[in-house]
């Protein structure tokens, strides 16, 4: 098992125990980005932003929004064909 897969499993367990913390969603989103699970990562970043708005600082929310934009860009790129990768 890779470290990213372990991180996702640990985050899932942590979310079951305490679903109100944004750091767990952020960690799971980053791990999913490394595994190229872009849609799931975008969903996790959105959930992290929702939780961070109530518990975190403005700097945390801004950082999460920046990461969300990057994840959405990666998602958009993944839906286009990469002809160099095909070759």
PDB file of N, CA and C in Angstrom:
ATOM      1  N   UNK A   1       0.826  -1.176   0.000  1.00  0.00           N
ATOM      2  CA  UNK A   1       0.000   0.000   0.000  1.00  0.00           C
ATOM      3  C   UNK A   1       0.879   1.250   0.000  1.00  0.00           C
ATOM      4  N   UNK A   2       0.494   2.225  -0.746  1.00  0.00           N
ATOM      5  CA  UNK A   2       1.278   3.459  -0.765  1.00  0.00           C
ATOM      6  C   UNK A   2       0.909   4.334   0.430  1.00  0.00           C
ATOM      7  N   UNK A   3       1.750   5.298   0.686  1.00  0.00           N
ATOM      8  CA  UNK A   3       1.511   6.221   1.805  1.00  0.00           C
ATOM      9  C   UNK A   3       0.239   7.028   1.582  1.00  0.00           C
ATOM     10  N   UNK A   4      -0.042   7.375   0.325  1.00  0.00           N
ATOM     11  CA  UNK A   4      -1.251   8.141   0.041  1.00  0.00           C
ATOM     12  C   UNK A   4      -2.511   7.334   0.327  1.00  0.00           C
ATOM     13  N   UNK A   5      -2.492   6.059  -0.025  1.00  0.00           N
ATOM     14  CA  UNK A   5      -3.650   5.208   0.258  1.00  0.00           C
ATOM     15  C   UNK A   5      -3.849   5.041   1.761  1.00  0.00           C
ATOM     16  N   UNK A   6      -2.747   4.906   2.491  1.00  0.00           N
ATOM     17  CA  UNK A   6      -2.841   4.816   3.945  1.00  0.00           C
ATOM     18  C   UNK A   6      -3.380   6.111   4.537  1.00  0.00           C
ATOM     19  N   UNK A   7      -2.946   7.239   3.991  1.00  0.00           N
ATOM     20  CA  UNK A   7      -3.419   8.537   4.472  1.00  0.00           C
ATOM     21  C   UNK A   7      -4.921   8.682   4.242  1.00  0.00           C
ATOM     22  N   UNK A   8      -5.404   8.213   3.100  1.00  0.00           N
ATOM     23  CA  UNK A   8      -6.836   8.285   2.813  1.00  0.00           C
ATOM     24  C   UNK A   8      -7.617   7.423   3.805  1.00  0.00           C
ATOM     25  N   UNK A   9      -7.127   6.214   4.074  1.00  0.00           N
ATOM     26  CA  UNK A   9      -7.817   5.346   5.022  1.00  0.00           C
ATOM     27  C   UNK A   9      -7.817   5.945   6.425  1.00  0.00           C
ATOM     28  N   UNK A  10      -6.688   6.514   6.836  1.00  0.00           N
ATOM     29  CA  UNK A  10      -6.623   7.153   8.151  1.00  0.00           C
ATOM     30  C   UNK A  10      -7.551   8.356   8.227  1.00  0.00           C
ATOM     31  N   UNK A  11      -7.620   9.119   7.141  1.00  0.00           N
ATOM     32  CA  UNK A  11      -8.507  10.283   7.114  1.00  0.00           C
ATOM     33  C   UNK A  11      -9.968   9.849   7.178  1.00  0.00           C
ATOM     34  N   UNK A  12     -10.309   8.776   6.466  1.00  0.00           N
ATOM     35  CA  UNK A  12     -11.680   8.261   6.527  1.00  0.00           C
ATOM     36  C   UNK A  12     -12.061   7.886   7.958  1.00  0.00           C
ATOM     37  N   UNK A  13     -11.158   7.230   8.644  1.00  0.00           N
ATOM     38  CA  UNK A  13     -11.407   6.837  10.032  1.00  0.00           C
ATOM     39  C   UNK A  13     -11.562   8.071  10.914  1.00  0.00           C
ATOM     40  N   UNK A  14     -10.700   9.049  10.700  1.00  0.00           N
ATOM     41  CA  UNK A  14     -10.752  10.275  11.496  1.00  0.00           C
ATOM     42  C   UNK A  14     -12.049  11.052  11.249  1.00  0.00           C
ATOM     43  N   UNK A  15     -12.513  11.069  10.016  1.00  0.00           N
ATOM     44  CA  UNK A  15     -13.759  11.764   9.680  1.00  0.00           C
ATOM     45  C   UNK A  15     -14.949  11.083  10.348  1.00  0.00           C
ATOM     46  N   UNK A  16     -14.905   9.749  10.431  1.00  0.00           N
ATOM     47  CA  UNK A  16     -15.977   9.042  11.125  1.00  0.00           C
ATOM     48  C   UNK A  16     -16.031   9.429  12.596  1.00  0.00           C
ATOM     49  N   UNK A  17     -14.856   9.640  13.197  1.00  0.00           N
ATOM     50  CA  UNK A  17     -14.798   9.981  14.614  1.00  0.00           C
ATOM     51  C   UNK A  17     -15.106  11.449  14.886  1.00  0.00           C
ATOM     52  N   UNK A  18     -14.596  12.340  14.016  1.00  0.00           N
ATOM     53  CA  UNK A  18     -14.789  13.774  14.211  1.00  0.00           C
ATOM     54  C   UNK A  18     -14.913  14.449  12.846  1.00  0.00           C
ATOM     55  N   UNK A  19     -16.125  14.566  12.311  1.00  0.00           N
ATOM     56  CA  UNK A  19     -16.290  15.100  10.957  1.00  0.00           C
ATOM     57  C   UNK A  19     -16.198  16.621  10.856  1.00  0.00           C
ATOM     58  N   UNK A  20     -15.931  17.312  11.934  1.00  0.00           N
ATOM     59  CA  UNK A  20     -16.011  18.771  11.908  1.00  0.00           C
ATOM     60  C   UNK A  20     -14.665  19.474  11.744  1.00  0.00           C
ATOM     61  N   UNK A  21     -13.593  18.760  11.493  1.00  0.00           N
ATOM     62  CA  UNK A  21     -12.294  19.413  11.359  1.00  0.00           C
ATOM     63  C   UNK A  21     -11.869  19.500   9.900  1.00  0.00           C
ATOM     64  N   UNK A  22     -11.376  20.653   9.508  1.00  0.00           N
ATOM     65  CA  UNK A  22     -11.027  20.857   8.097  1.00  0.00           C
ATOM     66  C   UNK A  22      -9.688  20.234   7.740  1.00  0.00           C
ATOM     67  N   UNK A  23      -8.806  20.040   8.694  1.00  0.00           N
ATOM     68  CA  UNK A  23      -7.463  19.525   8.402  1.00  0.00           C
ATOM     69  C   UNK A  23      -7.490  18.105   7.862  1.00  0.00           C
ATOM     70  N   UNK A  24      -8.436  17.316   8.311  1.00  0.00           N
ATOM     71  CA  UNK A  24      -8.552  15.938   7.827  1.00  0.00           C
ATOM     72  C   UNK A  24      -8.981  15.925   6.371  1.00  0.00           C
ATOM     73  N   UNK A  25      -9.950  16.770   6.031  1.00  0.00           N
ATOM     74  CA  UNK A  25     -10.403  16.853   4.642  1.00  0.00           C
ATOM     75  C   UNK A  25      -9.273  17.346   3.740  1.00  0.00           C
ATOM     76  N   UNK A  26      -8.491  18.296   4.240  1.00  0.00           N
ATOM     77  CA  UNK A  26      -7.365  18.825   3.455  1.00  0.00           C
ATOM     78  C   UNK A  26      -6.323  17.734   3.213  1.00  0.00           C
ATOM     79  N   UNK A  27      -6.027  16.958   4.241  1.00  0.00           N
ATOM     80  CA  UNK A  27      -5.050  15.876   4.113  1.00  0.00           C
ATOM     81  C   UNK A  27      -5.528  14.828   3.120  1.00  0.00           C
ATOM     82  N   UNK A  28      -6.805  14.461   3.219  1.00  0.00           N
ATOM     83  CA  UNK A  28      -7.342  13.458   2.304  1.00  0.00           C
ATOM     84  C   UNK A  28      -7.368  13.987   0.878  1.00  0.00           C
ATOM     85  N   UNK A  29      -7.677  15.257   0.702  1.00  0.00           N
ATOM     86  CA  UNK A  29      -7.701  15.851  -0.628  1.00  0.00           C
ATOM     87  C   UNK A  29      -6.309  15.847  -1.252  1.00  0.00           C
ATOM     88  N   UNK A  30      -5.298  16.189  -0.475  1.00  0.00           N
ATOM     89  CA  UNK A  30      -3.930  16.190  -0.993  1.00  0.00           C
ATOM     90  C   UNK A  30      -3.491  14.782  -1.389  1.00  0.00           C
ATOM     91  N   UNK A  31      -3.849  13.794  -0.588  1.00  0.00           N
ATOM     92  CA  UNK A  31      -3.501  12.408  -0.914  1.00  0.00           C
ATOM     93  C   UNK A  31      -4.210  11.963  -2.193  1.00  0.00           C
ATOM     94  N   UNK A  32      -5.452  12.367  -2.329  1.00  0.00           N
ATOM     95  CA  UNK A  32      -6.198  12.000  -3.541  1.00  0.00           C
ATOM     96  C   UNK A  32      -5.638  12.689  -4.778  1.00  0.00           C
ATOM     97  N   UNK A  33      -5.118  13.882  -4.631  1.00  0.00           N
ATOM     98  CA  UNK A  33      -4.470  14.550  -5.763  1.00  0.00           C
ATOM     99  C   UNK A  33      -3.259  13.754  -6.224  1.00  0.00           C
ATOM    100  N   UNK A  34      -2.469  13.259  -5.283  1.00  0.00           N
ATOM    101  CA  UNK A  34      -1.298  12.467  -5.648  1.00  0.00           C
ATOM    102  C   UNK A  34      -1.681  11.174  -6.361  1.00  0.00           C
ATOM    103  N   UNK A  35      -2.846  10.647  -6.025  1.00  0.00           N
ATOM    104  CA  UNK A  35      -3.321   9.418  -6.670  1.00  0.00           C
ATOM    105  C   UNK A  35      -4.159   9.698  -7.920  1.00  0.00           C
ATOM    106  N   UNK A  36      -4.205  10.961  -8.319  1.00  0.00           N
ATOM    107  CA  UNK A  36      -4.949  11.411  -9.504  1.00  0.00           C
ATOM    108  C   UNK A  36      -6.443  11.122  -9.396  1.00  0.00           C
ATOM    109  N   UNK A  37      -6.981  11.250  -8.201  1.00  0.00           N
ATOM    110  CA  UNK A  37      -8.416  11.129  -7.957  1.00  0.00           C
ATOM    111  C   UNK A  37      -8.945  12.556  -7.831  1.00  0.00           C
ATOM    112  N   UNK A  38      -9.009  13.236  -8.961  1.00  0.00           N
ATOM    113  CA  UNK A  38      -9.220  14.678  -8.968  1.00  0.00           C
ATOM    114  C   UNK A  38     -10.607  15.097  -8.490  1.00  0.00           C
ATOM    115  N   UNK A  39     -11.647  14.423  -8.935  1.00  0.00           N
ATOM    116  CA  UNK A  39     -13.002  14.812  -8.538  1.00  0.00           C
ATOM    117  C   UNK A  39     -13.190  14.664  -7.030  1.00  0.00           C
ATOM    118  N   UNK A  40     -12.689  13.573  -6.476  1.00  0.00           N
ATOM    119  CA  UNK A  40     -12.798  13.364  -5.040  1.00  0.00           C
ATOM    120  C   UNK A  40     -11.999  14.414  -4.269  1.00  0.00           C
ATOM    121  N   UNK A  41     -10.832  14.781  -4.814  1.00  0.00           N
ATOM    122  CA  UNK A  41     -10.009  15.810  -4.172  1.00  0.00           C
ATOM    123  C   UNK A  41     -10.723  17.154  -4.166  1.00  0.00           C
ATOM    124  N   UNK A  42     -11.363  17.497  -5.280  1.00  0.00           N
ATOM    125  CA  UNK A  42     -12.115  18.750  -5.352  1.00  0.00           C
ATOM    126  C   UNK A  42     -13.232  18.748  -4.312  1.00  0.00           C
ATOM    127  N   UNK A  43     -13.943  17.633  -4.196  1.00  0.00           N
ATOM    128  CA  UNK A  43     -15.023  17.536  -3.202  1.00  0.00           C
ATOM    129  C   UNK A  43     -14.484  17.686  -1.783  1.00  0.00           C
ATOM    130  N   UNK A  44     -13.329  17.085  -1.508  1.00  0.00           N
ATOM    131  CA  UNK A  44     -12.739  17.202  -0.175  1.00  0.00           C
ATOM    132  C   UNK A  44     -12.280  18.627   0.108  1.00  0.00           C
ATOM    133  N   UNK A  45     -11.702  19.296  -0.876  1.00  0.00           N
ATOM    134  CA  UNK A  45     -11.298  20.687  -0.659  1.00  0.00           C
ATOM    135  C   UNK A  45     -12.510  21.574  -0.379  1.00  0.00           C
ATOM    136  N   UNK A  46     -13.610  21.324  -1.070  1.00  0.00           N
ATOM    137  CA  UNK A  46     -14.824  22.103  -0.814  1.00  0.00           C
ATOM    138  C   UNK A  46     -15.339  21.857   0.603  1.00  0.00           C
ATOM    139  N   UNK A  47     -15.304  20.602   1.041  1.00  0.00           N
ATOM    140  CA  UNK A  47     -15.734  20.287   2.409  1.00  0.00           C
ATOM    141  C   UNK A  47     -14.785  20.935   3.425  1.00  0.00           C
ATOM    142  N   UNK A  48     -13.504  20.932   3.124  1.00  0.00           N
ATOM    143  CA  UNK A  48     -12.525  21.549   4.027  1.00  0.00           C
ATOM    144  C   UNK A  48     -12.773  23.046   4.149  1.00  0.00           C
ATOM    145  N   UNK A  49     -13.110  23.686   3.040  1.00  0.00           N
ATOM    146  CA  UNK A  49     -13.392  25.123   3.069  1.00  0.00           C
ATOM    147  C   UNK A  49     -14.615  25.414   3.933  1.00  0.00           C
ATOM    148  N   UNK A  50     -15.659  24.595   3.792  1.00  0.00           N
ATOM    149  CA  UNK A  50     -16.863  24.788   4.604  1.00  0.00           C
ATOM    150  C   UNK A  50     -16.549  24.701   6.100  1.00  0.00           C
ATOM    151  N   UNK A  51     -15.750  23.707   6.473  1.00  0.00           N
ATOM    152  CA  UNK A  51     -15.416  23.539   7.886  1.00  0.00           C
ATOM    153  C   UNK A  51     -14.435  24.610   8.356  1.00  0.00           C
ATOM    154  N   UNK A  52     -13.519  25.018   7.495  1.00  0.00           N
ATOM    155  CA  UNK A  52     -12.517  26.018   7.877  1.00  0.00           C
ATOM    156  C   UNK A  52     -13.150  27.388   8.084  1.00  0.00           C
ATOM    157  N   UNK A  53     -14.212  27.671   7.359  1.00  0.00           N
ATOM    158  CA  UNK A  53     -14.877  28.965   7.526  1.00  0.00           C
ATOM    159  C   UNK A  53     -15.442  29.121   8.933  1.00  0.00           C
ATOM    160  N   UNK A  54     -15.836  28.010   9.543  1.00  0.00           N
ATOM    161  CA  UNK A  54     -16.403  28.094  10.888  1.00  0.00           C
ATOM    162  C   UNK A  54     -15.354  27.953  11.987  1.00  0.00           C
ATOM    163  N   UNK A  55     -14.256  27.238  11.720  1.00  0.00           N
ATOM    164  CA  UNK A  55     -13.281  27.003  12.784  1.00  0.00           C
ATOM    165  C   UNK A  55     -11.910  27.589  12.519  1.00  0.00           C
ATOM    166  N   UNK A  56     -11.544  27.800  11.266  1.00  0.00           N
ATOM    167  CA  UNK A  56     -10.194  28.231  10.945  1.00  0.00           C
ATOM    168  C   UNK A  56     -10.072  29.728  10.783  1.00  0.00           C
ATOM    169  N   UNK A  57      -8.883  30.130  10.454  1.00  0.00           N
ATOM    170  CA  UNK A  57      -8.639  31.543  10.215  1.00  0.00           C
ATOM    171  C   UNK A  57      -8.840  31.866   8.742  1.00  0.00           C
ATOM    172  N   UNK A  58      -8.825  33.154   8.438  1.00  0.00           N
ATOM    173  CA  UNK A  58      -8.986  33.574   7.049  1.00  0.00           C
ATOM    174  C   UNK A  58      -7.836  33.080   6.188  1.00  0.00           C
ATOM    175  N   UNK A  59      -6.649  33.006   6.756  1.00  0.00           N
ATOM    176  CA  UNK A  59      -5.490  32.519   6.007  1.00  0.00           C
ATOM    177  C   UNK A  59      -5.687  31.063   5.599  1.00  0.00           C
ATOM    178  N   UNK A  60      -6.272  30.257   6.480  1.00  0.00           N
ATOM    179  CA  UNK A  60      -6.548  28.855   6.150  1.00  0.00           C
ATOM    180  C   UNK A  60      -7.541  28.755   5.000  1.00  0.00           C
ATOM    181  N   UNK A  61      -8.572  29.553   5.045  1.00  0.00           N
ATOM    182  CA  UNK A  61      -9.599  29.527   3.996  1.00  0.00           C
ATOM    183  C   UNK A  61      -8.986  29.958   2.668  1.00  0.00           C
ATOM    184  N   UNK A  62      -8.171  31.006   2.679  1.00  0.00           N
ATOM    185  CA  UNK A  62      -7.537  31.458   1.436  1.00  0.00           C
ATOM    186  C   UNK A  62      -6.612  30.400   0.860  1.00  0.00           C
ATOM    187  N   UNK A  63      -5.839  29.740   1.723  1.00  0.00           N
ATOM    188  CA  UNK A  63      -4.938  28.683   1.258  1.00  0.00           C
ATOM    189  C   UNK A  63      -5.718  27.515   0.670  1.00  0.00           C
ATOM    190  N   UNK A  64      -6.826  27.163   1.304  1.00  0.00           N
ATOM    191  CA  UNK A  64      -7.657  26.072   0.791  1.00  0.00           C
ATOM    192  C   UNK A  64      -8.286  26.428  -0.548  1.00  0.00           C
ATOM    193  N   UNK A  65      -8.701  27.672  -0.709  1.00  0.00           N
ATOM    194  CA  UNK A  65      -9.279  28.088  -1.988  1.00  0.00           C
ATOM    195  C   UNK A  65      -8.242  28.038  -3.101  1.00  0.00           C
ATOM    196  N   UNK A  66      -7.006  28.382  -2.791  1.00  0.00           N
ATOM    197  CA  UNK A  66      -5.928  28.292  -3.775  1.00  0.00           C
ATOM    198  C   UNK A  66      -5.699  26.840  -4.178  1.00  0.00           C
ATOM    199  N   UNK A  67      -5.675  25.947  -3.189  1.00  0.00           N
ATOM    200  CA  UNK A  67      -5.497  24.527  -3.497  1.00  0.00           C
ATOM    201  C   UNK A  67      -6.691  23.980  -4.271  1.00  0.00           C
ATOM    202  N   UNK A  68      -7.892  24.470  -3.963  1.00  0.00           N
ATOM    203  CA  UNK A  68      -9.087  24.040  -4.692  1.00  0.00           C
ATOM    204  C   UNK A  68      -8.984  24.441  -6.156  1.00  0.00           C
ATOM    205  N   UNK A  69      -8.538  25.645  -6.428  1.00  0.00           N
ATOM    206  CA  UNK A  69      -8.405  26.086  -7.821  1.00  0.00           C
ATOM    207  C   UNK A  69      -7.404  25.217  -8.577  1.00  0.00           C
ATOM    208  N   UNK A  70      -6.304  24.870  -7.937  1.00  0.00           N
ATOM    209  CA  UNK A  70      -5.311  24.000  -8.576  1.00  0.00           C
ATOM    210  C   UNK A  70      -5.901  22.619  -8.843  1.00  0.00           C
ATOM    211  N   UNK A  71      -6.668  22.102  -7.885  1.00  0.00           N
ATOM    212  CA  UNK A  71      -7.287  20.785  -8.055  1.00  0.00           C
ATOM    213  C   UNK A  71      -8.319  20.809  -9.178  1.00  0.00           C
ATOM    214  N   UNK A  72      -9.085  21.896  -9.263  1.00  0.00           N
ATOM    215  CA  UNK A  72     -10.065  22.010 -10.353  1.00  0.00           C
ATOM    216  C   UNK A  72      -9.367  22.099 -11.705  1.00  0.00           C
ATOM    217  N   UNK A  73      -8.232  22.767 -11.753  1.00  0.00           N
ATOM    218  CA  UNK A  73      -7.454  22.843 -12.990  1.00  0.00           C
ATOM    219  C   UNK A  73      -6.922  21.463 -13.368  1.00  0.00           C
ATOM    220  N   UNK A  74      -6.427  20.716 -12.379  1.00  0.00           N
ATOM    221  CA  UNK A  74      -5.962  19.353 -12.641  1.00  0.00           C
ATOM    222  C   UNK A  74      -7.104  18.466 -13.125  1.00  0.00           C
ATOM    223  N   UNK A  75      -8.288  18.638 -12.547  1.00  0.00           N
ATOM    224  CA  UNK A  75      -9.459  17.873 -12.974  1.00  0.00           C
ATOM    225  C   UNK A  75      -9.798  18.184 -14.423  1.00  0.00           C
ATOM    226  N   UNK A  76      -9.756  19.452 -14.773  1.00  0.00           N
ATOM    227  CA  UNK A  76     -10.066  19.859 -16.143  1.00  0.00           C
ATOM    228  C   UNK A  76      -9.043  19.295 -17.121  1.00  0.00           C
ATOM    229  N   UNK A  77      -7.775  19.328 -16.736  1.00  0.00           N
ATOM    230  CA  UNK A  77      -6.722  18.776 -17.596  1.00  0.00           C
ATOM    231  C   UNK A  77      -6.857  17.278 -17.768  1.00  0.00           C
ATOM    232  N   UNK A  78      -7.308  16.600 -16.730  1.00  0.00           N
ATOM    233  CA  UNK A  78      -7.426  15.144 -16.802  1.00  0.00           C
ATOM    234  C   UNK A  78      -8.517  14.697 -17.766  1.00  0.00           C
ATOM    235  N   UNK A  79      -9.456  15.580 -18.027  1.00  0.00           N
ATOM    236  CA  UNK A  79     -10.555  15.222 -18.923  1.00  0.00           C
ATOM    237  C   UNK A  79     -10.199  15.426 -20.389  1.00  0.00           C
ATOM    238  N   UNK A  80      -9.088  16.105 -20.660  1.00  0.00           N
ATOM    239  CA  UNK A  80      -8.651  16.283 -22.045  1.00  0.00           C
ATOM    240  C   UNK A  80      -7.666  15.176 -22.393  1.00  0.00           C
ATOM    241  N   UNK A  81      -7.570  14.870 -23.661  1.00  0.00           N
ATOM    242  CA  UNK A  81      -6.661  13.820 -24.097  1.00  0.00           C
ATOM    243  C   UNK A  81      -5.241  14.355 -24.179  1.00  0.00           C
ATOM    244  N   UNK A  82      -4.338  13.594 -23.632  1.00  0.00           N
ATOM    245  CA  UNK A  82      -2.929  13.923 -23.714  1.00  0.00           C
ATOM    246  C   UNK A  82      -2.306  13.012 -24.786  1.00  0.00           C
ATOM    247  N   UNK A  83      -2.157  13.559 -25.958  1.00  0.00           N
ATOM    248  CA  UNK A  83      -1.662  12.759 -27.078  1.00  0.00           C
ATOM    249  C   UNK A  83      -0.219  12.317 -26.896  1.00  0.00           C
ATOM    250  N   UNK A  84       0.581  13.078 -26.166  1.00  0.00           N
ATOM    251  CA  UNK A  84       1.949  12.675 -25.895  1.00  0.00           C
ATOM    252  C   UNK A  84       1.964  11.460 -24.954  1.00  0.00           C
ATOM    253  N   UNK A  85       1.041  11.407 -24.038  1.00  0.00           N
ATOM    254  CA  UNK A  85       0.949  10.267 -23.129  1.00  0.00           C
ATOM    255  C   UNK A  85       0.497   9.016 -23.874  1.00  0.00           C
ATOM    256  N   UNK A  86      -0.368   9.205 -24.877  1.00  0.00           N
ATOM    257  CA  UNK A  86      -0.862   8.078 -25.666  1.00  0.00           C
ATOM    258  C   UNK A  86       0.269   7.452 -26.481  1.00  0.00           C
ATOM    259  N   UNK A  87       1.141   8.311 -27.033  1.00  0.00           N
ATOM    260  CA  UNK A  87       2.273   7.825 -27.825  1.00  0.00           C
ATOM    261  C   UNK A  87       3.237   7.065 -26.947  1.00  0.00           C
TER     262      UNK A  87
END
